[in-house]
Short mmCIF file of C-alpha atoms in Angstrom, two decimals:
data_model
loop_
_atom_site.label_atom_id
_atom_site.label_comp_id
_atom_site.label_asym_id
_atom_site.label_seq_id
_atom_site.Cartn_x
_atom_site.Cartn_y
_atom_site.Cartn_z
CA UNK A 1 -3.71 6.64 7.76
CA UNK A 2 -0.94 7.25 5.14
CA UNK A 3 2.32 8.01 6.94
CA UNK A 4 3.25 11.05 3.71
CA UNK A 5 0.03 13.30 3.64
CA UNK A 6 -1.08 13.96 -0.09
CA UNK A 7 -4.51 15.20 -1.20
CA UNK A 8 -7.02 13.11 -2.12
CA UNK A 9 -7.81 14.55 -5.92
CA UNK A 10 -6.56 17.20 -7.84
CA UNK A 11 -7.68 18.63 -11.29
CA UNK A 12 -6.89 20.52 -14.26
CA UNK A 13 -7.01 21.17 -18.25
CA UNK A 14 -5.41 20.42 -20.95
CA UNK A 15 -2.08 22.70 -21.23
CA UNK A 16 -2.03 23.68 -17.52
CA UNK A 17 -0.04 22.97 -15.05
CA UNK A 18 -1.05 21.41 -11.83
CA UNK A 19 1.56 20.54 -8.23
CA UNK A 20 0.81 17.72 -6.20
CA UNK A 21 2.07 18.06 -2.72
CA UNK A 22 3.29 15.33 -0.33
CA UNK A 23 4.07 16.49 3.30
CA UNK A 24 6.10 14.44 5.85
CA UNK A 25 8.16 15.17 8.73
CA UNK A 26 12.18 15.80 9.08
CA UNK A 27 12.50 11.97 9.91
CA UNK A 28 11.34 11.62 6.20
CA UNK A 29 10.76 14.18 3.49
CA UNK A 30 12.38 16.51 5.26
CA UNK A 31 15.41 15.19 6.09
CA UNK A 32 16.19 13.09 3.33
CA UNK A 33 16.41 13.64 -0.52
CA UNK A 34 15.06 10.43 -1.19
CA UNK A 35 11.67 11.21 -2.19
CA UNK A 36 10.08 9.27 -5.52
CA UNK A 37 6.77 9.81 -7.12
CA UNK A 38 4.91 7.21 -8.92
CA UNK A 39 2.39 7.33 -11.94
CA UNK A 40 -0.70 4.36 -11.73
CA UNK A 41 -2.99 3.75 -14.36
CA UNK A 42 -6.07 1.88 -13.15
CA UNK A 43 -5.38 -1.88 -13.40
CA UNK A 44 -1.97 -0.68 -14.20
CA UNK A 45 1.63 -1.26 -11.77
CA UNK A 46 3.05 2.35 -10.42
CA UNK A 47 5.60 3.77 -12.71
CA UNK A 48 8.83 5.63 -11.49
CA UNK A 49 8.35 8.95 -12.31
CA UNK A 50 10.65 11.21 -10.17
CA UNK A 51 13.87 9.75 -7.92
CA UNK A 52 16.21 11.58 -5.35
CA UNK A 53 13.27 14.61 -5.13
CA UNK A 54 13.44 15.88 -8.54
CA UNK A 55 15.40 13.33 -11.10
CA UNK A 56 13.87 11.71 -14.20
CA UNK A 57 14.34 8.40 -14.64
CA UNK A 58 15.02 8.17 -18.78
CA UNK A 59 11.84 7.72 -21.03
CA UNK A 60 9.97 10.02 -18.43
CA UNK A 61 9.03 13.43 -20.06
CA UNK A 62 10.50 16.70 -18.90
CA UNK A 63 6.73 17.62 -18.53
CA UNK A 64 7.28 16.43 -14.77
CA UNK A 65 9.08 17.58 -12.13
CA UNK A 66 9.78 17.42 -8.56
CA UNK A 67 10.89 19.70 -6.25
CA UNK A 68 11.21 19.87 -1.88
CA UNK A 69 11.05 22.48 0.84
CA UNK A 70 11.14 22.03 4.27
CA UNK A 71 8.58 19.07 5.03
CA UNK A 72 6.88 19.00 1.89
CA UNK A 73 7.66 17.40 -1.33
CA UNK A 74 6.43 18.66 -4.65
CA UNK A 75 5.21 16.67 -8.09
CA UNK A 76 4.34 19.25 -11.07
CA UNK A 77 3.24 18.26 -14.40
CA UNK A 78 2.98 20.92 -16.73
CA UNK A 79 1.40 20.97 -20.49
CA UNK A 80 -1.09 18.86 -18.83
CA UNK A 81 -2.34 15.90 -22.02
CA UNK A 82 -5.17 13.07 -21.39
CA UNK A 83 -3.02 10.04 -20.81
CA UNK A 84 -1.49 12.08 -17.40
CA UNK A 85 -4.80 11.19 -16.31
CA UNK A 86 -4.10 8.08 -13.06
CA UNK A 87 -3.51 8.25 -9.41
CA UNK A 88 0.12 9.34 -8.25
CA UNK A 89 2.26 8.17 -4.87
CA UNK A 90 4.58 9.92 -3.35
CA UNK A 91 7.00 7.58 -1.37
CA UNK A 92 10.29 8.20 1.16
CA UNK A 93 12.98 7.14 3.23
CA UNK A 94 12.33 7.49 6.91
CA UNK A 95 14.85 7.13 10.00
CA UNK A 96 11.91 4.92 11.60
CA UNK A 97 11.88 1.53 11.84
CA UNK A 98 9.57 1.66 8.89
CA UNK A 99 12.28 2.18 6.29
CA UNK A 100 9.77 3.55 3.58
CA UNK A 101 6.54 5.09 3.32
CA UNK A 102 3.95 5.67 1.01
CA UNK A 103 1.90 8.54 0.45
CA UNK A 104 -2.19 7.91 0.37
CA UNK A 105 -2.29 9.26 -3.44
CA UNK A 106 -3.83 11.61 -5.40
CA UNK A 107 -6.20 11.32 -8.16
CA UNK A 108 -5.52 13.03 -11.28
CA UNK A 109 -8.16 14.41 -13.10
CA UNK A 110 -7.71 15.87 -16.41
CA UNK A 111 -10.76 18.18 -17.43
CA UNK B 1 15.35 -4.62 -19.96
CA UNK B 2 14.31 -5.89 -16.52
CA UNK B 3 11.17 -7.62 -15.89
CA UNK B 4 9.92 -9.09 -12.77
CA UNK B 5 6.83 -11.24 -12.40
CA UNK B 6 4.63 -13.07 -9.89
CA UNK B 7 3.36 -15.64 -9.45
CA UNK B 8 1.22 -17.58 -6.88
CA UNK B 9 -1.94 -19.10 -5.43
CA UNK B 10 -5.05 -16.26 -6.04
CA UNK B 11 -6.91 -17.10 -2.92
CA UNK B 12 -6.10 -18.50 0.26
CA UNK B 13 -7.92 -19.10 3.17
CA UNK B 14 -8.09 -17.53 6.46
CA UNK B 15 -5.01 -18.34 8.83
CA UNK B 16 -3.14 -19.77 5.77
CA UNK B 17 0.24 -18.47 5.08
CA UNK B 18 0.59 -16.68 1.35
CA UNK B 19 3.37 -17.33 -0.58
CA UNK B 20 4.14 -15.63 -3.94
CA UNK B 21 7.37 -15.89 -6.08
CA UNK B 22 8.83 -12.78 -8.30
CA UNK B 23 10.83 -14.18 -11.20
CA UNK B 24 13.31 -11.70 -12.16
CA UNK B 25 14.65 -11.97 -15.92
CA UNK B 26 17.23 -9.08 -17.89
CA UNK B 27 19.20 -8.91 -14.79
CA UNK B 28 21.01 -11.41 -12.32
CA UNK B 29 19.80 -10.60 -8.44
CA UNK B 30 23.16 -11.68 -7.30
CA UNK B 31 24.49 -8.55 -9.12
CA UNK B 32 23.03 -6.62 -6.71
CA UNK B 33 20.49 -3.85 -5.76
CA UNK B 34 17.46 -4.51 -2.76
CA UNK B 35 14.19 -6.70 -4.21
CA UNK B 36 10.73 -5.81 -2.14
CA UNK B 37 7.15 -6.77 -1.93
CA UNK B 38 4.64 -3.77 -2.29
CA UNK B 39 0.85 -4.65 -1.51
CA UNK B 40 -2.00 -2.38 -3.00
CA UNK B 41 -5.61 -3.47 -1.10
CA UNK B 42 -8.47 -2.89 -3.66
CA UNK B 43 -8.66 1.05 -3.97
CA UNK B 44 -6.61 1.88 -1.72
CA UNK B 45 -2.74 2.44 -1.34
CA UNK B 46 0.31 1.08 -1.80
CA UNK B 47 2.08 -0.79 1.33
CA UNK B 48 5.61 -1.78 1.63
CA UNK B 49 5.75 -5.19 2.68
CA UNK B 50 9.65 -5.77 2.92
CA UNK B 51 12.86 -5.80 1.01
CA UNK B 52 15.52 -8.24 1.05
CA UNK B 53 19.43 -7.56 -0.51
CA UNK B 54 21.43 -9.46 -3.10
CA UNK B 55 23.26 -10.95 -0.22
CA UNK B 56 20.10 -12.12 1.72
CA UNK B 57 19.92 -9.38 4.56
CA UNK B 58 16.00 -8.39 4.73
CA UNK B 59 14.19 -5.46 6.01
CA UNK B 60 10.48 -5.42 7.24
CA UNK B 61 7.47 -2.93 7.64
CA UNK B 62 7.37 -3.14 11.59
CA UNK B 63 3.57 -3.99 10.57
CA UNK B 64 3.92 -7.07 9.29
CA UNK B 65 7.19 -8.30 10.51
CA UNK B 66 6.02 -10.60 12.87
CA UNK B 67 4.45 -12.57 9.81
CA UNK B 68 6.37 -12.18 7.10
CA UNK B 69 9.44 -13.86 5.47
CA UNK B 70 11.34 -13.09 2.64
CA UNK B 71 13.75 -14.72 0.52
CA UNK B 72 15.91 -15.22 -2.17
CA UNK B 73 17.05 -18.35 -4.43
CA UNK B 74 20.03 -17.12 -6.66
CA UNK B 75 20.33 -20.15 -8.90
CA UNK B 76 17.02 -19.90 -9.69
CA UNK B 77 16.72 -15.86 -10.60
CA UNK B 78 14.10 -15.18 -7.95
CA UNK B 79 13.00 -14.18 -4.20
CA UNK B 80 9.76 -14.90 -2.45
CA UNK B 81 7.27 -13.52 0.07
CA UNK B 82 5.65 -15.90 2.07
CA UNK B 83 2.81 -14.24 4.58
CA UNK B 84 1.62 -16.27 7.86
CA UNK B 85 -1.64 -16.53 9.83
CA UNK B 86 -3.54 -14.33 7.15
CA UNK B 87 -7.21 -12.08 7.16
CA UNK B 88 -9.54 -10.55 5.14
CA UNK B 89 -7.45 -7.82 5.71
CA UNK B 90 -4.80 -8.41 3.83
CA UNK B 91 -6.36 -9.07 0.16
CA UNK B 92 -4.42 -7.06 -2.26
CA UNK B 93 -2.53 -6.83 -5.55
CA UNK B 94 1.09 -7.93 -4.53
CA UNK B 95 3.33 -6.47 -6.62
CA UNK B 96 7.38 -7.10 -6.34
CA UNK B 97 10.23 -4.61 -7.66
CA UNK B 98 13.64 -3.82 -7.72
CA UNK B 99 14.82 -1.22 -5.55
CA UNK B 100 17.05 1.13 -5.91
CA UNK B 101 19.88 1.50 -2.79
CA UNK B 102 22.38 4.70 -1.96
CA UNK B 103 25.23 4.35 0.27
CA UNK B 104 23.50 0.99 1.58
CA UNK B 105 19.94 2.46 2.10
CA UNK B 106 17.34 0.82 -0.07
CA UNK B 107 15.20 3.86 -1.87
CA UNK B 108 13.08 4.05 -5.01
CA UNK B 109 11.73 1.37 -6.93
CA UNK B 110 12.55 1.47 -10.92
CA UNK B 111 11.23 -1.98 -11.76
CA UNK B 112 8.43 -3.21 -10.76
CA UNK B 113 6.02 -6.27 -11.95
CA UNK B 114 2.55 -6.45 -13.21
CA UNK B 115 0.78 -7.48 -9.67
CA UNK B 116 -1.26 -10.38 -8.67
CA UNK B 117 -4.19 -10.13 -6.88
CA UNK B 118 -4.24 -12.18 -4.27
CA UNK B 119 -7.63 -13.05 -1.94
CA UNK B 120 -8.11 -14.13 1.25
CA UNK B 121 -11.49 -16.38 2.02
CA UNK B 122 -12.35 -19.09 3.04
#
């Protein structure tokens, strides 16, 4: 069991916009604002896609966003296109002796 | 532009101990920032194995501390992962990656390389 709780799949079409939620506790999400997300295309490494809850690295499109509130950290990708299409991580700091923590992912599915 | 890859064995047998190398070109390690192992079982999730610093101080997943070392060879551009008494249990792509620190704690990862799958059987 994944330590950051995301769900399992989520879906939408072409042009819409879909969140992708990532809940913790205030030892992690919640008490730090060092939540990242991360893109995967099958066969593919993860890609940084969102830093410090809700930067951009450069080269990633203003399409995605990240946001936070309380426990719960938020990806959204609006304008959904076909290549958005991969699994996505959610990942954080956490005062335990575990240092960092993964989410379980979420599938992307674009209709 | 960074790029980190890694190498190693592909299978290794039960009890063995794993060890896989991350060659780091574009940028020197002993400039700084943390360098970690992440491990991704087949279809399942990503796992953070351990990180070490520029200077050589390393931090483990309580998990797998017990078993795992990390290190780092400056002259040569590169840090390593070596994992002891292995299972089944712990085939997965190994990827390494640079990671990211802020006010000394080691965050998000920005680089990361390809992955090797690594199995373990006998």
């Amino acid at each position: 069991q994944s330590a950051l709780t995301q769900p399992a799949s989520v879906s939408g079409s072409p042009g819409q916009s879909i969140t992708i939620s990532c809940t913790g506790t205030s030892s992690d999400v919640g008490g730090y604002n060092y939540v990242s997300w991360y893109q995967q295309h099958p066969g593919k490494a993860p890609k940084l896609m969102i830093y410090d809850v809700s930067n951009r690295p450069s080269g990633v499109s203003n399409r995605f966003s990240g946001s936070k509130s309380g426990n719960t950290a938020s990806l959204t990708i609006s304008g959904l296109q076909a290549e958005d299409e991969a699994d996505y991580y959610c990942s954080s700091y956490t005062s335990s002796s575990t240092l960092r923590v993964f989410g379980g992912g979420t599938k992307l599915t674009v209709l | 532009q960074v790029q980190l890859q890694e190498s190693g064995p592909g299978l290794v047998k039960p009890s063995e101990t794993l060890s896989l190398t991350c060659a780091v070109s574009g940028y020197s390690i002993s400039s700084g920032y943390y360098w970690g192992w992440i491990r991704q079982p087949p279809g399942k999730g990503l796992e953070w194995i351990g990180s070490i610093y520029h200077s050589g101080s390393t931090y483990y997943n309580p998990s797998l501390k017990s078993r795992v070392t990390i290190s780092v060879d400056t002259s040569k551009n590169q840090f390593s992962l070596k994992l002891s008494s292995v299972t089944a249990a712990d085939t997965a792509v190994y990827y390494c990656a640079r990671q990211i620190e802020m006010a000394t704690i080691p965050v998000h990862f920005d680089y990361w390389g390809q992955g090797t799958l690594v199995t373990v059987s006998s």
